Amino acid sequence: MTRPTRSVLNKHSKTCSLVLEGNEIKFRLLAERTETGNIVHVDWVRFTCLLRNAPMPGIETLFPTPTPDVDMEPVSEQERSERGQRLMRLRKLLAKLPNAEFAPSAQAMELAERVAETLGEDFTVAPELRKGHDFYRHRWSIERNGSEVGWVGFLASGDSPRQQAQAKTMHVNLYGTACTFAQNGWRDHLANLIDDVGGTMTRIDLALDFFEGITGGMERIKRDYENGLCDVAGKRPKCNMVGDWCNGKARSFYMGSKEAGKQTNFYEKGHQLFGEKDATNWLRAELRYGNKLRVLNTDMLRRPQDYFAGASDYHAAILREAKPAAQALPEPVPCEAKLAAQTIEAEVTRNVRWLRDVAAPSMALAFEHLGTDAFLEMVTNQNVPGRLRRFKQTEIRRAYSSAHHRTRKAESAGHAFAQA
């Protein structure tokens, strides 16, 4: 028998690792369905909260000295030693932080500990401060089996006005692994935590798995889209096809867009987990909601099945196909109402016309007799008129110039008509 080469062994080891990991994920997802009766899985969560809403814990609250409870199993010497070493590292780390960073770091650490607690006993906060992501300066990593599965970011990496505002917040990002291996009931606990700290969800992924495949496979999804079955309110969402569609491998079919805050990815999950030789036909429909143009309610964590069904008639239909007896009360997440451009133009034009026809004589008199400095002092730093407060400054600025020219033309036309 020929001894396999190292490359063959490595390839075989990698394949076995993929299979084991894939089977573990599938087992956990099936267990979740049994425990909750819910076939829609939350696969990613992100939320932001203000620093001022987070409690400022004391050092002993953050890092209590381990003492075994009489009703608990005794702590081994090795366990006690590991906890003590971790505590010592954390104390030294916090002691080195500048005063301006200590409080945010402690608050972010507390939030990370609370998030880890909601996920379950397998999750811990890494004892070292790491470089931040997404323009946050630092992050506390949330780990499972020594691997990062989420993080809490705090303080800004820059000094721009936008990042100065970001520095007043903390951000929590939980990856799919954290959501998959979290303890039963974690969704409700996390929703309550977000509510407690006045948080705002910025992303949530809702996944529906067809472990044995869906009738017609990926080609059927493409046909359904082309036949208009995926249309929403008479409009066809954008689409994007990724992967090897010619040979039927690792395909993804995207509908919707991140810019609109709602995108669904139908993809071959089995290929992702088990590689190209996957024989499961496992297909996942992953609905990704973002907070661009939408408000994400924490009830999406509590009732993911309802919000999946509420995305469109097509989402509701494939949910019924996955489980005909699935109980779901479709709950849509509508776009925030956009003020029509003509409404902005109308309001700004009304303001300009009032300024020209009513206020202009008084303003001209004040300008003539007060002088430039006194006049500017009187009219600057004023509140926006009530009817315009619902608009953004950029929208008002764009509309104001055109409204000024339009009213001037109307005035000129009026004078010409009067003279005629």
C-alpha positions as a LaTeX table, in Angstrom:
\begin{tabular}{lrrr}
\hline
Residue & $x$ (\AA) & $y$ (\AA) & $z$ (\AA) \\
\hline
Met1 & 0.00 & 0.00 & 0.00 \\
Thr2 & 1.40 & 3.38 & $-1.00$ \\
Arg3 & 1.84 & 5.89 & 1.80 \\
Pro4 & $-0.18$ & 9.07 & 1.05 \\
Thr5 & 1.80 & 12.24 & 0.55 \\
Arg6 & 1.60 & 15.14 & 3.00 \\
Ser7 & $-0.52$ & 17.19 & 0.57 \\
Val8 & $-3.01$ & 14.33 & 0.27 \\
Leu9 & $-3.10$ & 13.96 & 4.05 \\
Asn10 & $-3.65$ & 17.69 & 4.50 \\
Lys11 & $-6.42$ & 17.67 & 1.92 \\
His12 & $-8.06$ & 14.67 & 3.58 \\
Ser13 & $-7.75$ & 16.32 & 7.02 \\
Lys14 & $-9.31$ & 19.52 & 5.70 \\
Thr15 & $-12.19$ & 17.59 & 4.11 \\
Cys16 & $-12.84$ & 15.70 & 7.35 \\
Ser17 & $-12.76$ & 18.95 & 9.29 \\
Leu18 & $-15.32$ & 20.51 & 6.93 \\
Val19 & $-17.61$ & 17.50 & 7.22 \\
Leu20 & $-17.42$ & 17.44 & 11.02 \\
Glu21 & $-18.05$ & 21.17 & 11.28 \\
Gly22 & $-20.90$ & 21.02 & 8.78 \\
Asn23 & $-22.57$ & 18.13 & 10.57 \\
Glu24 & $-22.19$ & 19.91 & 13.90 \\
Ile25 & $-23.87$ & 23.03 & 12.53 \\
Lys26 & $-26.69$ & 20.99 & 11.00 \\
Phe27 & $-27.21$ & 19.09 & 14.26 \\
Arg28 & $-27.38$ & 22.35 & 16.22 \\
Leu29 & $-29.87$ & 23.92 & 13.80 \\
Leu30 & $-32.11$ & 20.84 & 13.97 \\
Ala31 & $-31.90$ & 20.88 & 17.76 \\
Glu32 & $-32.96$ & 24.54 & 17.76 \\
Arg33 & $-36.02$ & 23.71 & 15.66 \\
Thr34 & $-36.98$ & 20.99 & 18.11 \\
Glu35 & $-36.46$ & 23.21 & 21.16 \\
Thr36 & $-38.24$ & 26.30 & 19.85 \\
Gly37 & $-40.69$ & 24.99 & 17.25 \\
Asn38 & $-39.38$ & 27.78 & 15.01 \\
Ile39 & $-37.84$ & 26.90 & 11.65 \\
Val40 & $-36.40$ & 30.37 & 10.94 \\
His41 & $-32.96$ & 30.80 & 12.46 \\
Val42 & $-31.36$ & 34.13 & 13.45 \\
Asp43 & $-27.90$ & 33.99 & 11.89 \\
Trp44 & $-26.37$ & 37.43 & 12.54 \\
Val45 & $-27.12$ & 40.36 & 14.85 \\
Arg46 & $-25.62$ & 43.83 & 15.21 \\
Phe47 & $-26.76$ & 46.64 & 17.49 \\
Thr48 & $-25.52$ & 49.99 & 18.79 \\
Cys49 & $-26.20$ & 51.78 & 22.06 \\
Leu50 & $-25.09$ & 55.03 & 23.67 \\
Leu51 & $-22.32$ & 54.94 & 26.26 \\
Arg52 & $-24.45$ & 56.95 & 28.66 \\
Asn53 & $-27.04$ & 54.16 & 28.73 \\
Ala54 & $-24.52$ & 51.57 & 29.91 \\
Pro55 & $-23.84$ & 51.17 & 33.65 \\
Met56 & $-20.39$ & 51.97 & 35.00 \\
Pro57 & $-19.41$ & 48.83 & 36.90 \\
Gly58 & $-16.87$ & 48.65 & 39.68 \\
Ile59 & $-13.74$ & 46.55 & 39.26 \\
Glu60 & $-15.03$ & 43.85 & 41.60 \\
Thr61 & $-18.29$ & 43.68 & 39.69 \\
Leu62 & $-16.41$ & 43.31 & 36.45 \\
Phe63 & $-13.86$ & 40.83 & 37.74 \\
Pro64 & $-15.14$ & 39.15 & 40.92 \\
Thr65 & $-12.81$ & 37.01 & 42.93 \\
Pro66 & $-13.83$ & 33.40 & 42.26 \\
Thr67 & $-15.44$ & 31.83 & 45.33 \\
Pro68 & $-17.22$ & 28.48 & 45.10 \\
Asp69 & $-20.85$ & 28.45 & 46.24 \\
Val70 & $-21.93$ & 25.81 & 48.72 \\
Asp71 & $-24.51$ & 24.51 & 46.26 \\
Met72 & $-22.04$ & 24.43 & 43.37 \\
Glu73 & $-19.34$ & 21.98 & 42.49 \\
Pro74 & $-16.00$ & 22.97 & 44.04 \\
Val75 & $-13.61$ & 24.91 & 41.82 \\
Ser76 & $-10.44$ & 23.01 & 41.02 \\
Glu77 & $-7.03$ & 24.51 & 41.75 \\
Gln78 & $-6.29$ & 24.69 & 38.01 \\
Glu79 & $-9.57$ & 26.50 & 37.35 \\
Arg80 & $-8.92$ & 28.90 & 40.22 \\
Ser81 & $-5.41$ & 29.56 & 38.92 \\
Glu82 & $-6.63$ & 30.24 & 35.36 \\
Arg83 & $-9.30$ & 32.65 & 36.61 \\
Gly84 & $-6.77$ & 34.41 & 38.80 \\
Gln85 & $-4.34$ & 34.83 & 35.91 \\
Arg86 & $-7.10$ & 36.19 & 33.69 \\
Leu87 & $-8.16$ & 38.64 & 36.40 \\
Met88 & $-4.57$ & 39.81 & 36.84 \\
Arg89 & $-4.15$ & 40.41 & 33.09 \\
Leu90 & $-7.38$ & 42.39 & 32.94 \\
Arg91 & $-6.46$ & 44.53 & 35.95 \\
Lys92 & $-3.04$ & 45.34 & 34.46 \\
Leu93 & $-4.63$ & 46.16 & 31.12 \\
Leu94 & $-7.20$ & 48.56 & 32.57 \\
Ala95 & $-4.56$ & 50.19 & 34.76 \\
Lys96 & $-2.55$ & 51.14 & 31.66 \\
Leu97 & $-5.47$ & 52.79 & 29.88 \\
Pro98 & $-5.62$ & 56.62 & 29.76 \\
Asn99 & $-8.27$ & 58.12 & 32.04 \\
Ala100 & $-10.37$ & 59.16 & 29.04 \\
Glu101 & $-10.50$ & 55.54 & 27.85 \\
Phe102 & $-10.94$ & 53.72 & 31.14 \\
Ala103 & $-14.66$ & 54.36 & 31.62 \\
Pro104 & $-15.69$ & 53.48 & 28.03 \\
Ser105 & $-13.50$ & 50.38 & 28.21 \\
Ala106 & $-15.10$ & 49.24 & 31.46 \\
Gln107 & $-18.59$ & 49.91 & 30.12 \\
Ala108 & $-17.86$ & 48.03 & 26.90 \\
Met109 & $-16.39$ & 45.16 & 28.94 \\
Glu110 & $-19.55$ & 45.00 & 31.03 \\
Leu111 & $-21.71$ & 44.93 & 27.90 \\
Ala112 & $-19.53$ & 42.21 & 26.38 \\
Glu113 & $-19.87$ & 40.12 & 29.54 \\
Arg114 & $-23.64$ & 40.51 & 29.49 \\
Val115 & $-23.86$ & 39.54 & 25.82 \\
Ala116 & $-21.67$ & 36.49 & 26.46 \\
Glu117 & $-23.94$ & 35.53 & 29.36 \\
Thr118 & $-27.01$ & 35.65 & 27.11 \\
Leu119 & $-25.28$ & 33.36 & 24.62 \\
Gly120 & $-24.41$ & 30.72 & 27.19 \\
Glu121 & $-21.66$ & 29.26 & 29.34 \\
Asp122 & $-19.53$ & 28.30 & 26.32 \\
Phe123 & $-18.93$ & 31.97 & 25.55 \\
Thr124 & $-16.33$ & 34.19 & 27.23 \\
Val125 & $-14.77$ & 37.61 & 26.78 \\
Ala126 & $-11.11$ & 37.52 & 25.73 \\
Pro127 & $-8.84$ & 39.00 & 28.45 \\
Glu128 & $-6.95$ & 41.27 & 26.04 \\
Leu129 & $-8.04$ & 44.47 & 24.36 \\
Arg130 & $-7.83$ & 44.30 & 20.58 \\
Lys131 & $-7.82$ & 46.71 & 17.67 \\
Gly132 & $-11.31$ & 47.77 & 16.71 \\
His133 & $-13.33$ & 47.21 & 13.54 \\
Asp134 & $-15.69$ & 49.44 & 11.56 \\
Phe135 & $-13.98$ & 52.67 & 12.65 \\
Tyr136 & $-14.07$ & 51.79 & 16.36 \\
Arg137 & $-10.69$ & 52.19 & 18.07 \\
His138 & $-10.86$ & 49.13 & 20.36 \\
Arg139 & $-12.88$ & 45.97 & 20.72 \\
Trp140 & $-13.52$ & 43.31 & 23.34 \\
Ser141 & $-13.74$ & 39.92 & 21.60 \\
Ile142 & $-16.44$ & 37.42 & 22.49 \\
Glu143 & $-15.07$ & 33.92 & 22.02 \\
Arg144 & $-16.16$ & 30.30 & 21.85 \\
Asn145 & $-13.51$ & 27.59 & 22.08 \\
Gly146 & $-10.84$ & 30.26 & 21.67 \\
Ser147 & $-12.22$ & 31.65 & 18.40 \\
Glu148 & $-13.82$ & 35.06 & 18.01 \\
Val149 & $-17.56$ & 34.83 & 17.35 \\
Gly150 & $-18.44$ & 38.46 & 18.08 \\
Trp151 & $-17.13$ & 41.72 & 19.50 \\
Val152 & $-18.03$ & 44.94 & 21.25 \\
Gly153 & $-16.42$ & 48.04 & 19.76 \\
Phe154 & $-15.95$ & 51.39 & 21.50 \\
Leu155 & $-14.28$ & 54.78 & 20.98 \\
Ala156 & $-13.65$ & 56.16 & 17.49 \\
Ser157 & $-10.55$ & 55.64 & 15.38 \\
Gly158 & $-10.62$ & 59.22 & 14.04 \\
Asp159 & $-11.56$ & 62.78 & 14.91 \\
Ser160 & $-14.06$ & 63.66 & 12.19 \\
Pro161 & $-17.46$ & 65.03 & 13.33 \\
Arg162 & $-19.10$ & 61.76 & 12.36 \\
Gln163 & $-16.59$ & 59.70 & 14.33 \\
Gln164 & $-16.86$ & 62.04 & 17.32 \\
Ala165 & $-20.53$ & 61.07 & 17.42 \\
Gln166 & $-19.58$ & 57.40 & 17.04 \\
Ala167 & $-17.22$ & 57.73 & 20.03 \\
Lys168 & $-20.29$ & 58.21 & 22.23 \\
Thr169 & $-21.58$ & 54.76 & 21.28 \\
Met170 & $-20.76$ & 51.06 & 21.68 \\
His171 & $-21.41$ & 48.53 & 18.95 \\
Val172 & $-22.09$ & 44.79 & 19.29 \\
Asn173 & $-21.53$ & 42.42 & 16.37 \\
Leu174 & $-22.47$ & 38.74 & 16.72 \\
Tyr175 & $-21.44$ & 36.40 & 13.92 \\
Gly176 & $-23.37$ & 33.41 & 12.65 \\
Thr177 & $-21.34$ & 30.99 & 14.79 \\
Ala178 & $-22.40$ & 32.79 & 17.97 \\
Cys179 & $-26.05$ & 32.64 & 16.93 \\
Thr180 & $-25.86$ & 28.98 & 15.89 \\
Phe181 & $-24.25$ & 27.64 & 19.07 \\
Ala182 & $-25.95$ & 29.92 & 21.60 \\
Gln183 & $-28.04$ & 28.41 & 24.36 \\
Asn184 & $-31.79$ & 27.95 & 24.05 \\
Gly185 & $-33.64$ & 31.18 & 24.79 \\
Trp186 & $-30.76$ & 33.46 & 23.82 \\
Arg187 & $-32.85$ & 35.45 & 21.33 \\
Asp188 & $-35.33$ & 36.61 & 23.95 \\
His189 & $-32.56$ & 37.42 & 26.43 \\
Leu190 & $-30.62$ & 39.41 & 23.84 \\
Ala191 & $-33.76$ & 41.31 & 22.79 \\
Asn192 & $-34.37$ & 42.24 & 26.43 \\
Leu193 & $-30.75$ & 43.35 & 26.82 \\
Ile194 & $-30.96$ & 45.57 & 23.74 \\
Asp195 & $-34.13$ & 47.14 & 25.12 \\
Asp196 & $-32.54$ & 47.62 & 28.55 \\
Val197 & $-29.61$ & 49.62 & 27.13 \\
Gly198 & $-31.79$ & 51.56 & 24.67 \\
Gly199 & $-30.00$ & 49.91 & 21.76 \\
Thr200 & $-30.74$ & 50.16 & 18.05 \\
Met201 & $-30.45$ & 47.06 & 15.90 \\
Thr202 & $-28.47$ & 47.76 & 12.72 \\
Arg203 & $-28.52$ & 44.29 & 11.15 \\
Ile204 & $-30.28$ & 40.97 & 11.54 \\
Asp205 & $-30.16$ & 37.90 & 9.27 \\
Leu206 & $-33.08$ & 35.48 & 9.21 \\
Ala207 & $-32.27$ & 32.08 & 7.69 \\
Leu208 & $-34.59$ & 29.36 & 6.42 \\
Asp209 & $-32.81$ & 26.05 & 5.73 \\
Phe210 & $-33.90$ & 23.34 & 3.30 \\
Phe211 & $-31.60$ & 20.58 & 4.53 \\
Glu212 & $-32.62$ & 18.14 & 1.77 \\
Gly213 & $-32.87$ & 20.82 & $-0.89$ \\
Ile214 & $-35.81$ & 22.67 & $-2.41$ \\
Thr215 & $-37.90$ & 21.38 & $-5.31$ \\
Gly216 & $-36.26$ & 22.56 & $-8.52$ \\
Gly217 & $-33.11$ & 23.75 & $-6.72$ \\
Met218 & $-31.34$ & 26.98 & $-7.57$ \\
Glu219 & $-32.65$ & 26.95 & $-11.15$ \\
Arg220 & $-36.19$ & 27.02 & $-9.76$ \\
Ile221 & $-35.36$ & 30.12 & $-7.67$ \\
Lys222 & $-34.08$ & 31.84 & $-10.82$ \\
Arg223 & $-37.23$ & 30.87 & $-12.76$ \\
Asp224 & $-39.49$ & 32.08 & $-9.96$ \\
Tyr225 & $-37.75$ & 35.44 & $-10.08$ \\
Glu226 & $-37.98$ & 35.69 & $-13.87$ \\
Asn227 & $-41.70$ & 34.79 & $-13.75$ \\
Gly228 & $-42.42$ & 37.64 & $-11.31$ \\
Leu229 & $-43.19$ & 35.47 & $-8.29$ \\
Cys230 & $-40.68$ & 37.46 & $-6.21$ \\
Asp231 & $-42.09$ & 40.87 & $-7.10$ \\
Val232 & $-43.02$ & 43.13 & $-4.19$ \\
Ala233 & $-45.85$ & 45.66 & $-4.56$ \\
Gly234 & $-45.69$ & 45.24 & $-8.33$ \\
Lys235 & $-41.95$ & 45.98 & $-8.46$ \\
Arg236 & $-39.21$ & 43.53 & $-9.27$ \\
Pro237 & $-36.26$ & 43.66 & $-6.85$ \\
Lys238 & $-32.70$ & 43.84 & $-8.13$ \\
Cys239 & $-30.94$ & 40.52 & $-8.62$ \\
Asn240 & $-27.34$ & 39.32 & $-8.70$ \\
Met241 & $-26.04$ & 35.84 & $-9.51$ \\
Val242 & $-22.76$ & 34.65 & $-7.98$ \\
Gly243 & $-20.90$ & 31.35 & $-8.27$ \\
Asp244 & $-20.42$ & 28.69 & $-10.94$ \\
Trp245 & $-23.88$ & 28.57 & $-12.52$ \\
Cys246 & $-22.59$ & 26.78 & $-15.63$ \\
Asn247 & $-21.51$ & 23.73 & $-13.62$ \\
Gly248 & $-23.98$ & 24.08 & $-10.74$ \\
Lys249 & $-21.50$ & 24.70 & $-7.92$ \\
Ala250 & $-21.52$ & 27.11 & $-4.97$ \\
Arg251 & $-24.27$ & 29.26 & $-6.47$ \\
Ser252 & $-25.94$ & 32.26 & $-4.88$ \\
Phe253 & $-28.95$ & 34.23 & $-6.10$ \\
Tyr254 & $-29.38$ & 37.66 & $-4.48$ \\
Met255 & $-32.63$ & 39.62 & $-4.52$ \\
Gly256 & $-33.03$ & 43.15 & $-3.20$ \\
Ser257 & $-30.22$ & 45.48 & $-2.14$ \\
Lys258 & $-28.27$ & 46.52 & 0.92 \\
Glu259 & $-29.00$ & 50.15 & 0.08 \\
Ala260 & $-32.71$ & 49.52 & 0.58 \\
Gly261 & $-32.02$ & 47.61 & 3.79 \\
Lys262 & $-33.52$ & 44.30 & 2.61 \\
Gln263 & $-31.71$ & 41.60 & 0.65 \\
Thr264 & $-32.32$ & 37.87 & 0.34 \\
Asn265 & $-29.59$ & 35.44 & $-0.62$ \\
Phe266 & $-30.58$ & 31.97 & $-1.80$ \\
Tyr267 & $-27.42$ & 29.88 & $-1.77$ \\
Glu268 & $-26.12$ & 26.34 & $-1.62$ \\
Lys269 & $-25.25$ & 26.04 & 2.04 \\
Gly270 & $-24.08$ & 22.45 & 1.65 \\
His271 & $-21.40$ & 23.52 & $-0.83$ \\
Gln272 & $-20.25$ & 26.19 & 1.60 \\
Leu273 & $-19.91$ & 23.75 & 4.50 \\
Phe274 & $-18.94$ & 20.45 & 2.84 \\
Gly275 & $-17.20$ & 21.59 & $-0.33$ \\
Glu276 & $-17.94$ & 20.85 & $-3.97$ \\
Lys277 & $-18.62$ & 17.15 & $-3.33$ \\
Asp278 & $-21.55$ & 17.99 & $-1.10$ \\
Ala279 & $-24.34$ & 15.42 & $-1.47$ \\
Thr280 & $-26.89$ & 17.03 & 0.83 \\
Asn281 & $-28.49$ & 19.55 & $-1.58$ \\
Trp282 & $-28.76$ & 21.82 & 1.46 \\
Leu283 & $-30.10$ & 25.22 & 0.34 \\
Arg284 & $-30.54$ & 28.27 & 2.54 \\
Ala285 & $-32.75$ & 31.33 & 2.05 \\
Glu286 & $-31.12$ & 34.10 & 4.09 \\
Leu287 & $-33.05$ & 37.34 & 4.54 \\
Arg288 & $-30.75$ & 40.17 & 5.57 \\
Tyr289 & $-32.27$ & 43.31 & 7.07 \\
Gly290 & $-30.25$ & 46.49 & 7.67 \\
Asn291 & $-31.25$ & 49.77 & 9.26 \\
Lys292 & $-30.81$ & 51.80 & 6.07 \\
Leu293 & $-34.27$ & 53.29 & 5.49 \\
Arg294 & $-35.77$ & 50.84 & 8.02 \\
Val295 & $-36.31$ & 50.56 & 11.75 \\
Leu296 & $-35.40$ & 47.10 & 13.06 \\
Asn297 & $-37.52$ & 46.10 & 16.04 \\
Thr298 & $-36.18$ & 43.77 & 18.73 \\
Asp299 & $-39.31$ & 41.67 & 18.17 \\
Met300 & $-37.48$ & 40.40 & 15.10 \\
Leu301 & $-35.35$ & 38.43 & 17.55 \\
Arg302 & $-38.38$ & 37.18 & 19.43 \\
Arg303 & $-40.47$ & 36.29 & 16.35 \\
Pro304 & $-38.12$ & 35.66 & 13.41 \\
Gln305 & $-40.62$ & 33.42 & 11.63 \\
Asp306 & $-43.22$ & 36.19 & 11.48 \\
Tyr307 & $-40.75$ & 38.72 & 10.10 \\
Phe308 & $-39.43$ & 36.28 & 7.51 \\
Ala309 & $-42.97$ & 35.65 & 6.27 \\
Gly310 & $-43.65$ & 39.39 & 6.25 \\
Ala311 & $-40.82$ & 40.18 & 3.81 \\
Ser312 & $-42.98$ & 39.30 & 0.78 \\
Asp313 & $-45.59$ & 36.86 & $-0.48$ \\
Tyr314 & $-42.74$ & 34.77 & $-1.90$ \\
His315 & $-41.02$ & 34.53 & 1.50 \\
Ala316 & $-44.30$ & 33.46 & 3.07 \\
Ala317 & $-44.78$ & 30.84 & 0.33 \\
Ile318 & $-41.36$ & 29.21 & 0.72 \\
Leu319 & $-41.82$ & 29.23 & 4.51 \\
Arg320 & $-45.01$ & 27.19 & 4.02 \\
Glu321 & $-43.13$ & 24.95 & 1.59 \\
Ala322 & $-40.46$ & 24.27 & 4.20 \\
Lys323 & $-43.08$ & 23.48 & 6.82 \\
Pro324 & $-46.74$ & 23.47 & 5.74 \\
Ala325 & $-47.91$ & 23.61 & 9.35 \\
Ala326 & $-45.65$ & 26.55 & 10.24 \\
Gln327 & $-47.56$ & 29.16 & 12.23 \\
Ala328 & $-46.56$ & 32.66 & 11.16 \\
Leu329 & $-48.25$ & 36.04 & 11.38 \\
Pro330 & $-46.54$ & 37.98 & 8.55 \\
Glu331 & $-44.89$ & 41.11 & 9.95 \\
Pro332 & $-43.38$ & 43.48 & 7.33 \\
Val333 & $-40.52$ & 45.88 & 8.00 \\
Pro334 & $-41.48$ & 48.83 & 5.80 \\
Cys335 & $-39.14$ & 51.49 & 4.48 \\
Glu336 & $-39.28$ & 54.73 & 6.39 \\
Ala337 & $-41.59$ & 57.13 & 4.57 \\
Lys338 & $-39.56$ & 59.32 & 2.24 \\
Leu339 & $-40.79$ & 62.87 & 1.87 \\
Ala340 & $-41.46$ & 63.49 & $-1.80$ \\
Ala341 & $-39.20$ & 66.00 & $-3.50$ \\
Gln342 & $-42.20$ & 68.04 & $-4.60$ \\
Thr343 & $-43.30$ & 68.34 & $-0.95$ \\
Ile344 & $-39.92$ & 69.80 & 0.01 \\
Glu345 & $-40.04$ & 72.17 & $-2.95$ \\
Ala346 & $-43.54$ & 73.28 & $-2.04$ \\
Glu347 & $-42.70$ & 74.00 & 1.60 \\
Val348 & $-39.47$ & 75.84 & 0.77 \\
Thr349 & $-41.20$ & 77.84 & $-1.99$ \\
Arg350 & $-43.90$ & 78.85 & 0.50 \\
Asn351 & $-41.19$ & 79.99 & 2.92 \\
Val352 & $-39.34$ & 82.00 & 0.26 \\
Arg353 & $-42.56$ & 83.60 & $-0.95$ \\
Trp354 & $-43.50$ & 84.61 & 2.62 \\
Leu355 & $-40.01$ & 86.05 & 3.08 \\
Arg356 & $-40.29$ & 88.06 & $-0.14$ \\
Asp357 & $-43.90$ & 89.21 & 0.20 \\
Val358 & $-44.32$ & 89.65 & 3.97 \\
Ala359 & $-40.99$ & 89.87 & 5.80 \\
Ala360 & $-38.83$ & 91.54 & 3.13 \\
Pro361 & $-39.93$ & 95.17 & 3.82 \\
Ser362 & $-39.19$ & 94.83 & 7.56 \\
Met363 & $-35.89$ & 93.07 & 6.92 \\
Ala364 & $-34.84$ & 95.74 & 4.44 \\
Leu365 & $-35.61$ & 98.44 & 6.99 \\
Ala366 & $-33.62$ & 96.62 & 9.70 \\
Phe367 & $-30.66$ & 96.09 & 7.37 \\
Glu368 & $-30.62$ & 99.78 & 6.43 \\
His369 & $-30.72$ & 101.20 & 9.95 \\
Leu370 & $-28.98$ & 98.52 & 12.10 \\
Gly371 & $-25.93$ & 97.96 & 9.96 \\
Thr372 & $-24.51$ & 94.70 & 8.70 \\
Asp373 & $-23.10$ & 93.33 & 11.98 \\
Ala374 & $-26.22$ & 93.98 & 14.06 \\
Phe375 & $-28.45$ & 92.68 & 11.30 \\
Leu376 & $-26.50$ & 89.43 & 10.93 \\
Glu377 & $-26.50$ & 88.98 & 14.71 \\
Met378 & $-30.28$ & 89.24 & 14.67 \\
Val379 & $-30.93$ & 86.75 & 11.86 \\
Thr380 & $-28.24$ & 84.09 & 12.40 \\
Asn381 & $-28.42$ & 81.06 & 14.72 \\
Gln382 & $-32.19$ & 80.95 & 14.50 \\
Asn383 & $-34.30$ & 77.81 & 14.73 \\
Val384 & $-35.57$ & 76.31 & 11.50 \\
Pro385 & $-39.22$ & 77.30 & 10.85 \\
Gly386 & $-41.63$ & 74.69 & 12.14 \\
Arg387 & $-42.91$ & 73.56 & 8.75 \\
Leu388 & $-39.34$ & 72.85 & 7.57 \\
Arg389 & $-38.05$ & 70.99 & 10.64 \\
Arg390 & $-38.96$ & 67.59 & 9.24 \\
Phe391 & $-36.51$ & 68.08 & 6.37 \\
Lys392 & $-32.74$ & 67.67 & 6.36 \\
Gln393 & $-30.53$ & 70.74 & 5.93 \\
Thr394 & $-29.15$ & 69.27 & 2.69 \\
Glu395 & $-32.68$ & 68.90 & 1.31 \\
Ile396 & $-33.58$ & 72.49 & 2.27 \\
Arg397 & $-30.35$ & 73.81 & 0.75 \\
Arg398 & $-31.04$ & 72.09 & $-2.59$ \\
Ala399 & $-34.63$ & 73.28 & $-2.70$ \\
Tyr400 & $-34.00$ & 76.86 & $-1.54$ \\
Ser401 & $-31.96$ & 78.00 & $-4.53$ \\
Ser402 & $-34.45$ & 76.70 & $-7.08$ \\
Ala403 & $-37.36$ & 78.12 & $-5.06$ \\
His404 & $-35.68$ & 81.56 & $-5.04$ \\
His405 & $-35.24$ & 81.59 & $-8.83$ \\
Arg406 & $-38.75$ & 80.27 & $-9.38$ \\
Thr407 & $-40.41$ & 82.95 & $-7.23$ \\
Arg408 & $-38.33$ & 85.66 & $-8.94$ \\
Lys409 & $-39.51$ & 84.46 & $-12.33$ \\
Ala410 & $-43.09$ & 84.38 & $-11.12$ \\
Glu411 & $-42.74$ & 87.89 & $-9.73$ \\
Ser412 & $-41.23$ & 89.19 & $-12.99$ \\
Ala413 & $-44.00$ & 87.56 & $-15.00$ \\
Gly414 & $-46.58$ & 89.18 & $-12.69$ \\
His415 & $-45.07$ & 92.64 & $-13.18$ \\
Ala416 & $-44.98$ & 92.20 & $-16.95$ \\
Phe417 & $-48.64$ & 91.14 & $-16.97$ \\
Ala418 & $-49.63$ & 94.13 & $-14.80$ \\
Gln419 & $-47.81$ & 96.58 & $-17.08$ \\
Ala420 & $-49.46$ & 95.09 & $-20.12$ \\
\hline
\end{tabular}
